[in-house]
Short mmCIF file of C-alpha atoms in Angstrom, two decimals:
data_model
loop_
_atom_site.label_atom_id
_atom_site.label_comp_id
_atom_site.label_asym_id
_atom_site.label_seq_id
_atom_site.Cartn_x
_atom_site.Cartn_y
_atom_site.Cartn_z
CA UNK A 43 265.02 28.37 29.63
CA UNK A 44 263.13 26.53 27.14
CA UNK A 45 264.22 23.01 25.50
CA UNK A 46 262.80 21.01 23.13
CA UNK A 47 264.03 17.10 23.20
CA UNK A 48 264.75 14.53 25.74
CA UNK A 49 264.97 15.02 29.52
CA UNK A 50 268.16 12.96 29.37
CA UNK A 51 269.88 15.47 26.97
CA UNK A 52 269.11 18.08 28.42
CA UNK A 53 270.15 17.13 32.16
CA UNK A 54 273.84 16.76 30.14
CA UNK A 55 273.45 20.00 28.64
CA UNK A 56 272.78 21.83 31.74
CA UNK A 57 274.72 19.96 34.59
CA UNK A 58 278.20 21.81 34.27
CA UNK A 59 276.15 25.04 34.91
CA UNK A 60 274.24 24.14 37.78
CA UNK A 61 275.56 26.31 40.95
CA UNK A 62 273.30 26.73 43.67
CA UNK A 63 269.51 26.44 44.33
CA UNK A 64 269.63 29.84 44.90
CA UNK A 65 270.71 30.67 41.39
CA UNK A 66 268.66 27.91 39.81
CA UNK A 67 266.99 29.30 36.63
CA UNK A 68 263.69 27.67 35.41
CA UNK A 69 264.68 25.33 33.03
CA UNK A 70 261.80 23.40 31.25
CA UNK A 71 262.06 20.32 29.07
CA UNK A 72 259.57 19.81 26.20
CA UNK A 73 259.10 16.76 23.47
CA UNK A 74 258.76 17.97 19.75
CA UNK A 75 255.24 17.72 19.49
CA UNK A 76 254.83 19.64 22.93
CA UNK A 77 252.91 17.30 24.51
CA UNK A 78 254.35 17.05 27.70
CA UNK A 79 256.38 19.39 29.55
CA UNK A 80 258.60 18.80 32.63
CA UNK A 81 259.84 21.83 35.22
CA UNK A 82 263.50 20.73 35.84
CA UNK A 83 265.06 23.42 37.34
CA UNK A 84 263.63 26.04 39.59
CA UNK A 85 260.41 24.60 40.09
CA UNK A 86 259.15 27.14 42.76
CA UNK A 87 261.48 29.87 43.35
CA UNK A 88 262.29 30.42 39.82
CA UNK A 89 258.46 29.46 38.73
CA UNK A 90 259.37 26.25 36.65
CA UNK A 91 256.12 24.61 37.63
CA UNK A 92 253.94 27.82 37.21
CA UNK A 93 255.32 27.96 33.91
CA UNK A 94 254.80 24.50 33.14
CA UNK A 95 251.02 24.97 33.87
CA UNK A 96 250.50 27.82 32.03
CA UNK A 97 252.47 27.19 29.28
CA UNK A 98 250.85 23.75 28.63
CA UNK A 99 247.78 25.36 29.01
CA UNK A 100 248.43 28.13 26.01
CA UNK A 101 249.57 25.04 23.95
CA UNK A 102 247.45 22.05 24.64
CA UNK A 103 249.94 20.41 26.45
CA UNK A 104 250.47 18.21 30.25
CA UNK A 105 252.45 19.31 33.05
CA UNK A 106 254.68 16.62 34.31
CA UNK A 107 255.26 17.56 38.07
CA UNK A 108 257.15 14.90 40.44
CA UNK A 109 257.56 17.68 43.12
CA UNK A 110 255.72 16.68 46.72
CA UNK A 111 253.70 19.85 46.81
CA UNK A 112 252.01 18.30 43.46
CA UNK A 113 251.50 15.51 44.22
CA UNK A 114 250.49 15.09 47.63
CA UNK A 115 248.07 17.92 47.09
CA UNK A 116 249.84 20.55 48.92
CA UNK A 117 250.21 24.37 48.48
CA UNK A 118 253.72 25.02 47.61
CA UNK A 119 254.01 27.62 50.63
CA UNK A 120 257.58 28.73 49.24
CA UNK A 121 256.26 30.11 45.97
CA UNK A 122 252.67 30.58 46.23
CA UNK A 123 252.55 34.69 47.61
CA UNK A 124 253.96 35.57 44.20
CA UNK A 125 250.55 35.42 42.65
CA UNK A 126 248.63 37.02 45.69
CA UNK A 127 251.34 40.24 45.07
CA UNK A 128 253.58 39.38 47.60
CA UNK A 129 257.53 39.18 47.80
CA UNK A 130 259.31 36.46 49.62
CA UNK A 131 262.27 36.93 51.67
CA UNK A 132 264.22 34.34 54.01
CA UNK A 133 267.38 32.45 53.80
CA UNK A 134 266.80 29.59 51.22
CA UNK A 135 268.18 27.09 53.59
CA UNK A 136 264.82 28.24 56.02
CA UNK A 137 262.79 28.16 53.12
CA UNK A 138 263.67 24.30 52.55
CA UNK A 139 263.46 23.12 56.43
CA UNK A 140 260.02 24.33 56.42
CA UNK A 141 259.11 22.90 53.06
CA UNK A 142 261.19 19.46 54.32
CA UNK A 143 258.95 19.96 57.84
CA UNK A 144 255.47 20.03 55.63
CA UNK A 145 256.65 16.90 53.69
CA UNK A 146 257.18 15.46 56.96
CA UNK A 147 253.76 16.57 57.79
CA UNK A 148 255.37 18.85 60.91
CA UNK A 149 253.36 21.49 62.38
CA UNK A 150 253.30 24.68 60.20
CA UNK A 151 252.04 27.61 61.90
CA UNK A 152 250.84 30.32 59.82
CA UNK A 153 250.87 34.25 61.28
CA UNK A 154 249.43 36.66 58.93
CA UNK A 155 249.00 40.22 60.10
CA UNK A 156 248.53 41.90 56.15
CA UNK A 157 247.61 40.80 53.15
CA UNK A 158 244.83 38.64 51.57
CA UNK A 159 243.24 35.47 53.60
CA UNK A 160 241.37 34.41 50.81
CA UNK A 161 243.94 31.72 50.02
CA UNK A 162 242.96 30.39 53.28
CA UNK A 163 239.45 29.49 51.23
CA UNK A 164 242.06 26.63 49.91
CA UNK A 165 241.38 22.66 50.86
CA UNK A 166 244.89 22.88 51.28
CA UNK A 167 245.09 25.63 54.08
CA UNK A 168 243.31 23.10 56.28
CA UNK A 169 246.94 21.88 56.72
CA UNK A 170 248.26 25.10 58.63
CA UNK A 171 247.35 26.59 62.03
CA UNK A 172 246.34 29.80 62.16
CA UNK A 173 247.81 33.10 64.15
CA UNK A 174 248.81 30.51 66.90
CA UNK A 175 251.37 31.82 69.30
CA UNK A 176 254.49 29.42 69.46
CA UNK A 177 257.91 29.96 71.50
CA UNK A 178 259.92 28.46 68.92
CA UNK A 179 259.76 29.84 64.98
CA UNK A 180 260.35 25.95 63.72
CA UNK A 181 257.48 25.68 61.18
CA UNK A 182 256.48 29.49 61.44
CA UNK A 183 255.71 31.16 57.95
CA UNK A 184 254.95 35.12 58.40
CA UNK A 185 252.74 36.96 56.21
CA UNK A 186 253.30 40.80 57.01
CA UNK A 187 255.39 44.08 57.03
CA UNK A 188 257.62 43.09 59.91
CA UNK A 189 260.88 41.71 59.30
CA UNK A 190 262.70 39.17 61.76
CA UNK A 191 261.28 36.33 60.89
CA UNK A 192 262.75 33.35 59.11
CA UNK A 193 260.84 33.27 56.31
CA UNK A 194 258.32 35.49 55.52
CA UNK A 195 255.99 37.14 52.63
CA UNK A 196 255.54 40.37 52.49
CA UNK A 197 252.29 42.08 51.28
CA UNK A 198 253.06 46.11 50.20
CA UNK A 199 250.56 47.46 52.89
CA UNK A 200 253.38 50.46 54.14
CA UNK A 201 252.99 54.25 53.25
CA UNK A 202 255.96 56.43 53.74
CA UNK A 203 254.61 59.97 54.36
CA UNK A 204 257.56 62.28 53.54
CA UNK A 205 258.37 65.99 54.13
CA UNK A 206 261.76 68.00 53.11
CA UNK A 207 263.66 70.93 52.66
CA UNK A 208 263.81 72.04 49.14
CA UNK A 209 266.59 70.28 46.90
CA UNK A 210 267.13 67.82 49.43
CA UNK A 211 269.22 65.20 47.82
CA UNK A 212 267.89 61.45 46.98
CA UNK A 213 270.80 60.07 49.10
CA UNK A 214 269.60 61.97 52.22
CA UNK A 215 265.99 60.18 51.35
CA UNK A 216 267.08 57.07 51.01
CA UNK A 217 269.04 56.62 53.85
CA UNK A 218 266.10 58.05 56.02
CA UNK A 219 263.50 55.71 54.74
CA UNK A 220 266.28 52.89 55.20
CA UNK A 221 266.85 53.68 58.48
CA UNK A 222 263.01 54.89 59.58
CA UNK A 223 261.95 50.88 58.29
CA UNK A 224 264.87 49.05 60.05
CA UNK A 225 264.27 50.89 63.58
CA UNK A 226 260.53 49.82 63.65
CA UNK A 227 261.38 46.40 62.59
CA UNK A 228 259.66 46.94 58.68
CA UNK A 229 260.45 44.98 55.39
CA UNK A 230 261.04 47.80 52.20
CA UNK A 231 259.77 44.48 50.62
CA UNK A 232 256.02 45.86 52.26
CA UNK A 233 256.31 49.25 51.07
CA UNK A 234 253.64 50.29 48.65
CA UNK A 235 254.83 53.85 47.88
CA UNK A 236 255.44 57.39 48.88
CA UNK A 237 253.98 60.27 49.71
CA UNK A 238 253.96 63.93 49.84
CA UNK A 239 252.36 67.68 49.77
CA UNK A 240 251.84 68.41 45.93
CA UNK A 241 254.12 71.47 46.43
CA UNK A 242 257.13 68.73 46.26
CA UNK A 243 255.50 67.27 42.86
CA UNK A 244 258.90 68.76 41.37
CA UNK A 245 261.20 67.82 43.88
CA UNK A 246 264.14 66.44 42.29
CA UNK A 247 265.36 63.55 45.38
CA UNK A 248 261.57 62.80 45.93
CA UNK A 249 261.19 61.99 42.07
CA UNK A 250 264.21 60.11 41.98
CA UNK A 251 263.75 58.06 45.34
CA UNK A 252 260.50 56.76 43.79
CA UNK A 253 262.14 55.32 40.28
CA UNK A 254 264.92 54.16 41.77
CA UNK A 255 262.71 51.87 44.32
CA UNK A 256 259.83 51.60 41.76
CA UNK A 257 257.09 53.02 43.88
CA UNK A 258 254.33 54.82 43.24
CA UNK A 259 254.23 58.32 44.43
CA UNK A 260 250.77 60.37 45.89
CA UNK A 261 250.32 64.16 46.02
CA UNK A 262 248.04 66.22 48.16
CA UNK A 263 247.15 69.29 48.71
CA UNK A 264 247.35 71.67 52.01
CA UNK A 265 243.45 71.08 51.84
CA UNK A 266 243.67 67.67 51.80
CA UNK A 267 246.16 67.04 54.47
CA UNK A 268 245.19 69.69 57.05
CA UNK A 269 242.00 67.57 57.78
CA UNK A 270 244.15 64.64 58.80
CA UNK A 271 244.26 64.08 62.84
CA UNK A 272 248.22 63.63 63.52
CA UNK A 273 250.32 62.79 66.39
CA UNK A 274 252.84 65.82 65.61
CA UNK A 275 251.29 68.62 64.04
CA UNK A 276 253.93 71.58 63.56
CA UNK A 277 252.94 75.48 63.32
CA UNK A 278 256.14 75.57 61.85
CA UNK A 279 254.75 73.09 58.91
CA UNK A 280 251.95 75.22 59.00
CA UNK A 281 253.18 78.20 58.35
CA UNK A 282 255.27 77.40 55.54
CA UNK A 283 252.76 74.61 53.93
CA UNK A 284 249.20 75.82 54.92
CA UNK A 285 249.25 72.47 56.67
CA UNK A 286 250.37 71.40 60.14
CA UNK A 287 251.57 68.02 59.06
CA UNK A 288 253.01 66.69 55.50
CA UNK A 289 254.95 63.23 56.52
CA UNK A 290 252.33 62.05 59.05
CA UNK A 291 249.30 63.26 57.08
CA UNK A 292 249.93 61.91 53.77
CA UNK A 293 251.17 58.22 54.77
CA UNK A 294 247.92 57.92 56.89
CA UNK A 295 246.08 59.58 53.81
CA UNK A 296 247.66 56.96 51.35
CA UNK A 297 246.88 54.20 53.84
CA UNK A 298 242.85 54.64 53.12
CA UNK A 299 240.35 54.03 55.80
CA UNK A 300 241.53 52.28 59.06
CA UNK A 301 245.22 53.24 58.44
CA UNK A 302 247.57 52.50 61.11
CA UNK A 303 250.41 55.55 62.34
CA UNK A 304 253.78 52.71 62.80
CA UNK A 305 256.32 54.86 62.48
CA UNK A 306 255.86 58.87 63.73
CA UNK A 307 257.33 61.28 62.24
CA UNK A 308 261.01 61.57 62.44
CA UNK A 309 263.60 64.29 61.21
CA UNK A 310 266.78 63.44 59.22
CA UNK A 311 269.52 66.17 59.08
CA UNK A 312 272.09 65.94 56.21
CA UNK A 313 275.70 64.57 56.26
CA UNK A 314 278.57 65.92 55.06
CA UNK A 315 277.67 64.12 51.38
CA UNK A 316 274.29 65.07 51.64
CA UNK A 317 272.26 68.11 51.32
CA UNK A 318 268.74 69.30 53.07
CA UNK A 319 266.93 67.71 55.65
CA UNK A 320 263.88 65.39 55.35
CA UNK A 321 260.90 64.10 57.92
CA UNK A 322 259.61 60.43 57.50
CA UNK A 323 256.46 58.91 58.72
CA UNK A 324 255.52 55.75 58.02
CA UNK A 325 251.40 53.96 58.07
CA UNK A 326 249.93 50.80 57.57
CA UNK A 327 246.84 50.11 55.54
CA UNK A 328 244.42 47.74 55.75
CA UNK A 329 244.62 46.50 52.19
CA UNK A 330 247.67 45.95 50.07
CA UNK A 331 248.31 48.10 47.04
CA UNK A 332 250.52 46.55 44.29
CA UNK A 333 248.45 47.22 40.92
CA UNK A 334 252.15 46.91 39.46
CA UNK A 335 252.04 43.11 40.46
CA UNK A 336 248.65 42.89 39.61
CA UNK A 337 246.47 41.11 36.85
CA UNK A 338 242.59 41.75 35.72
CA UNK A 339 242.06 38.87 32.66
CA UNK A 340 238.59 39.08 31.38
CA UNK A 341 238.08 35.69 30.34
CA UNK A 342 235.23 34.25 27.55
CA UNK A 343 235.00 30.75 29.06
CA UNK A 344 233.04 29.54 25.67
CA UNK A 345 229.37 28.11 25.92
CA UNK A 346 230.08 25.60 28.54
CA UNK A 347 231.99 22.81 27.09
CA UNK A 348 235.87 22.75 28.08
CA UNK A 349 236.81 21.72 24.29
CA UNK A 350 235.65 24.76 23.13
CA UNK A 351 237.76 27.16 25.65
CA UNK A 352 240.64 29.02 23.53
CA UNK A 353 244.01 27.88 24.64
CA UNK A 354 244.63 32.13 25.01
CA UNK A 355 241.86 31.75 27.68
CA UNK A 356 243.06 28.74 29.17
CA UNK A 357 246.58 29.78 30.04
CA UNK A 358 244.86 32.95 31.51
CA UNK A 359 243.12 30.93 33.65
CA UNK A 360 245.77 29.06 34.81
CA UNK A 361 247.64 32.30 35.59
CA UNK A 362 245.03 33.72 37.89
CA UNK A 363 245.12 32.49 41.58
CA UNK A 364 241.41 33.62 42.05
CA UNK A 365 238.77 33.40 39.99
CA UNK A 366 235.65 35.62 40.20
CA UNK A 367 232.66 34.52 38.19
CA UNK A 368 228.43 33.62 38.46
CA UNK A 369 228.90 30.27 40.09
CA UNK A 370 227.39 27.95 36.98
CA UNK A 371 229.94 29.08 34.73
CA UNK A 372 232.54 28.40 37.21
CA UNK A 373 230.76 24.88 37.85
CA UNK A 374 231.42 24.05 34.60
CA UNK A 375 235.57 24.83 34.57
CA UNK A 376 235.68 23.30 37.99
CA UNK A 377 237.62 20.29 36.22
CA UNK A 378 240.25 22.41 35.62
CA UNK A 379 240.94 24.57 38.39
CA UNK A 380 244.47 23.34 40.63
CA UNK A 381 244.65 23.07 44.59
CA UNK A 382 245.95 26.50 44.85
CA UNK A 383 242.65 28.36 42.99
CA UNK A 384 240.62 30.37 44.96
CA UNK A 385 236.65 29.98 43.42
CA UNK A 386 234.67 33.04 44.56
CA UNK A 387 230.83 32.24 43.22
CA UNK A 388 228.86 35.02 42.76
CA UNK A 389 224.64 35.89 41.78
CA UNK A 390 223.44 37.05 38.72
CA UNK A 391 222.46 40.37 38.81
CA UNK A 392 225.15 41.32 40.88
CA UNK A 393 227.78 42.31 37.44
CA UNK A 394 228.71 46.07 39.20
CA UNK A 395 229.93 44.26 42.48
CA UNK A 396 231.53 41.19 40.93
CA UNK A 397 233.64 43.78 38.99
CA UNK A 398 234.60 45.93 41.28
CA UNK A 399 235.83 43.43 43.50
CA UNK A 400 237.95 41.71 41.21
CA UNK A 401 239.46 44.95 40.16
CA UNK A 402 240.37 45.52 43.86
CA UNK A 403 241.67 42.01 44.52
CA UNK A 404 244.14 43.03 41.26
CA UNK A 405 244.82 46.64 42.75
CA UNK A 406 246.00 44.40 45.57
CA UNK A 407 248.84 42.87 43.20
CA UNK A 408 246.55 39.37 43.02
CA UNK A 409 245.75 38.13 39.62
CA UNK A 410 242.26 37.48 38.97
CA UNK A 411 240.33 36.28 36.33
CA UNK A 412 236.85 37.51 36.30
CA UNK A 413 234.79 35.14 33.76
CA UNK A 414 231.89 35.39 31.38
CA UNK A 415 230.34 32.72 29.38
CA UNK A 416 230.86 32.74 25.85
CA UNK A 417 232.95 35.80 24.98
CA UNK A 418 233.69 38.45 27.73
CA UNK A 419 233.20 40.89 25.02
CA UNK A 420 229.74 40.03 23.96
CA UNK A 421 227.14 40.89 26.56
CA UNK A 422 230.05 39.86 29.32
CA UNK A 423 231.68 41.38 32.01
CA UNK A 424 234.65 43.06 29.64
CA UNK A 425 232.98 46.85 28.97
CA UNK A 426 231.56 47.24 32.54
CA UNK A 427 234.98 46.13 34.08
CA UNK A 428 236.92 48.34 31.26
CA UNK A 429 234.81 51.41 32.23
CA UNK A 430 235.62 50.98 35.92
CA UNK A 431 239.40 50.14 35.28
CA UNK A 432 239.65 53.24 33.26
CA UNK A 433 238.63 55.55 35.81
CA UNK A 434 241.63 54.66 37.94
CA UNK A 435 244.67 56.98 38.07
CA UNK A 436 247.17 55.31 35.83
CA UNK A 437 249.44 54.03 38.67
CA UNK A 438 246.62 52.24 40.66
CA UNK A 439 245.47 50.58 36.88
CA UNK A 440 246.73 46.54 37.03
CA UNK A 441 247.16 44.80 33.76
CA UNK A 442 243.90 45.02 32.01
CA UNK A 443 243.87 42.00 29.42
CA UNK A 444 240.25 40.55 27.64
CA UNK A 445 240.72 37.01 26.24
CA UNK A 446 238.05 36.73 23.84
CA UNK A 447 235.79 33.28 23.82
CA UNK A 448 233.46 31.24 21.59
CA UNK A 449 229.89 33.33 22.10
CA UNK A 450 226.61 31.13 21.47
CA UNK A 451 225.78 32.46 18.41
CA UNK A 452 228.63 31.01 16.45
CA UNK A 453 228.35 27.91 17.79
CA UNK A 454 224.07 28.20 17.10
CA UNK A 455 225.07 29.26 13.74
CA UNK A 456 227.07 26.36 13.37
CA UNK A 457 225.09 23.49 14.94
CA UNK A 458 221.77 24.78 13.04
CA UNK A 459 223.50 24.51 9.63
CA UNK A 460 223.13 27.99 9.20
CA UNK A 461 226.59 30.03 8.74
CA UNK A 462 226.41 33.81 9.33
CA UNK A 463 227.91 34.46 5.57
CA UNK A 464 226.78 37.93 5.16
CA UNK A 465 226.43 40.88 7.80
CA UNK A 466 224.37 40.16 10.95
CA UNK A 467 223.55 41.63 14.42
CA UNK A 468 222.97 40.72 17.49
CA UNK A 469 219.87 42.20 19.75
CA UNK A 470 219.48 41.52 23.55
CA UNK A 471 215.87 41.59 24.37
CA UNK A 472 216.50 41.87 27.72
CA UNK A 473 215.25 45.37 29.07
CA UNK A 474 217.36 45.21 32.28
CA UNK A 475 219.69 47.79 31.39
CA UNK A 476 218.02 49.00 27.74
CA UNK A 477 214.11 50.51 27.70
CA UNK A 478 212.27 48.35 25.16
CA UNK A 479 211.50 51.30 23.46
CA UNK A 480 215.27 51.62 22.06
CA UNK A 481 215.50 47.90 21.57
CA UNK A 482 212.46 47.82 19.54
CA UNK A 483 213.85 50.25 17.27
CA UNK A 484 217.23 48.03 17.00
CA UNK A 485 214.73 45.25 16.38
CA UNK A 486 213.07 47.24 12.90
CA UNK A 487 216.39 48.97 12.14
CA UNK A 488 218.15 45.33 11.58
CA UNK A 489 214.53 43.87 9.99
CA UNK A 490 214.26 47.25 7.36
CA UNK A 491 218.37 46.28 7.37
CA UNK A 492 218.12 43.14 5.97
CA UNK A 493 220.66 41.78 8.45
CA UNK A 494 220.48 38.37 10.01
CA UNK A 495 219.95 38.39 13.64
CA UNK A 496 220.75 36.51 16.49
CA UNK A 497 218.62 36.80 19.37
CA UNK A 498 220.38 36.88 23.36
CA UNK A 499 218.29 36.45 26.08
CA UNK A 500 214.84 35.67 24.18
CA UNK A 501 212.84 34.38 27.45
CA UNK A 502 212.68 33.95 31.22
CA UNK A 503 210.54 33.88 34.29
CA UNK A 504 210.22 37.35 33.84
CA UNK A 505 209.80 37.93 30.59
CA UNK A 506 207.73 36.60 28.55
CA UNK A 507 206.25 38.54 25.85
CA UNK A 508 209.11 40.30 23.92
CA UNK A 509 210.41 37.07 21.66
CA UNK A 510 206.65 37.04 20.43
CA UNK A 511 207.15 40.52 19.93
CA UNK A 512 210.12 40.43 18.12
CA UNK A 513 208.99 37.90 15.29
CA UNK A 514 205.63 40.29 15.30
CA UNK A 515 208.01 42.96 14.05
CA UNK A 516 210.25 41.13 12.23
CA UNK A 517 207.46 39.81 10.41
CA UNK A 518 206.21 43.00 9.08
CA UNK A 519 209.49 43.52 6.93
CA UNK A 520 210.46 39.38 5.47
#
């Protein structure tokens, strides 16, 4: 909740409706010229702050924070996994004795078996200790698939491989995969999705269990899964599927390269308000998969001065929790990255890598923005990062959004005195990924064309010649 006017009235408004912490809403306060905005409810579990930040970004406006986290420069480790993909679970009351021990500057020992570590990049994570072994859990904070800890996130790294009789009913499903997680210890919070033999692409339970938990759901063939090494390969299976294993194969298929057999396969026999029977494995994979959670912003960050970054762009940056980018251009919006913004610097040259990486990171469930100078649109990162998003299946595509940014020649056009008032072009004269040959002929068709043209990349070490060849042909036809 959103309201505009004084802190005071608004604390009146709201203070016969406040329950619980646990049922706090974010509730934001905001003067009426939005220039400051103050998180007064639900700062970190409900995202007040987050909201704050972004908000005042996509407005112009200033966070007010008084919360320790903010101010003393410390990652808010009760609210922070929401942006890596994550889900949180943990009694609140755990929650706040380990946020009241880091206050306290207690010992806060960190054990992360799945997910990201690039947040450990952070100044802040300087703070924790690592993986250390500890008899009591005071001050322990879990990252991983296992449950029974106090409080925990949970990265979606599980695959449930799943095999079943033919119209075997949802409930039967669920309650396996309920009671396959809870006897080896595993959060549903981690599960990424489920699996099968294509065969079941139709199966009514299978379909169902899937929307009703919201997870994605893989198919493979007999091909495909008979080349899988299992633990419990069935002629049985075989016989009937062309495969000797459907549960075990396709969770360790999903998993990718390195997966991890947790949970062999088990066998589930029907009750007397269920129907069929069902086998459940379950694997672990080295990398999270969450493209639901997940955010790709291809961000224009302008020609390098911060006053000229759209607020559109701005609150997209503030949104991402890493952002991927040739390290100059990231130098220059250094100012206004926060505590808990991973900065991964990258070469020039190196446009293929730098996108594919930050399309994995948001396949993960992380959001990422992935910056250009200028506009991501124009000579940027936006087509080359489109072209690889696009040849995703649609369940593994994140949010795909391009935030378009101040390219350098408007703001040439407008510092020379010379407004582009009638059509114009632009022409790269850098061969890197274009034979000279075809930009030559881009170079006479806009001459003969009459158009005005702005000229990208006219020199560097490199080369040399081509923006004396350019006014050479140009030449020919003013």
């Amino acid at each position: 909740m959103i309201f505009v006017g004084s802190v005071g009235a608004v604390v009146r408004l709201i203070a016969p409706l406040i329950s619980s912490k646990d049922n706090d809403p974010a509730v934001l306060a905001i003067d009426s010229k939005g220039v400051y905005l103050v998180p007064l409810l639900g700062g970190h579990k409900a995202g007040a702050e987050k909201i704050s930040f972004d908000l005042a970004a996509d407005i112009g406006g200033t966070p007010i924070l008084t919360g320790d986290s903010n101010t003393e420069g410390r990652l808010a480790i009760d609210c922070f996994g929401e942006s890596w993909g994550w889900i949180r679970s943990g009694d609140s009351n755990d929650w706040k004795e380990l946020m009241i021990r880091q206050v306290k500057k207690g010992e806060c020992n960190v054990i992360q078996l799945g997910g990201s570590v690039l947040w450990r990049k952070l100044e802040t994570s300087r703070n924790y200790l690592f993986n250390k072994k500890t008899k009591s859990e005071k001050g322990n904070l879990f990252i991983g698939s296992k449950n029974g800890y106090k409080c925990s996130w949970h990265p979606a790294t599980l695959w449930i491989g799943i095999g079943c009789e033919r119209n075997t009913s949802e409930k039967l499903i669920q309650r396996a995969i309920k009671d396959s997680l809870f006897q080896n210890g595993l959060s549903k919070f981690s599960v990424a999705g489920i699996a099968s033999i294509d065969r079941k692409s139709d199966e009514k339970g299978l379909l169902q269990t899937a929307k009703a938990n919201e997870w994605p759901i893989k198919f493979y063939s007999s091909i495909q899964l008979r080349k899988v090494s299992v633990l419990s390969p069935s002629e049985v299976v075989e016989k009937e599927m062309g495969t000797p294993s459907v549960a075990e194969a396709s969770s360790i298929l999903s998993s990718g390269v390195e997966a991890k057999l947790i949970s062999p396969k088990k066998i589930y026999h029907s009750n007397t308000d269920e129907v069929g029977a069902v086998t459940v494995a379950i694997s672990e994979s080295i990398k999270p998969f969450a493209p639901g959670r997940g955010e790709l912003h291809l961000i224009g960050s302008g020609p390098g001065e911060l006053a000229m970054i759209s607020h559109d762009s701005r609150s997209a940056l503030s949104r991402s929790v890493v952002w991927i980018g040739y390290k100059l251009y990231l130098e220059l919006l250094e100012p206004i990255r926060r505590i808990d913004q991973v900065r991964i610097d990258s070469e020039l040259t190196c446009e293929i890598e730098r996108c594919k990486y930050a399309l994995e990171l948001a396949k993960q469930g992380v959001r990422v923005a992935l910056i250009s100078s200028g506009d991501s649109g124009i000579y940027g990162m936006a087509g080359l990062a489109l072209e690889l998003w696009l040849k995703e299946m649609p369940q593994s595509r994140p949010l795909f959004q391009v935030h378009p940014g101040i390219s350098a020649f408007q703001v040439a056009a407008a510092k020379l005195g010379a407004p582009l008032m009638h059509d114009f072009c632009c022409i790269s004269l850098s061969d890197l990924m274009t034979p000279w040959e075809v930009i030559e002929e881009r170079i006479k068709c806009a001459a003969k064309g009459d158009f005005v043209v702005a000229i990208y990349n006219p020199k560097s070490n490199r080369r040399t010649w081509q923006l004396k060849k350019f006014i050479e042909i140009f030449l020919k036809f003013r």
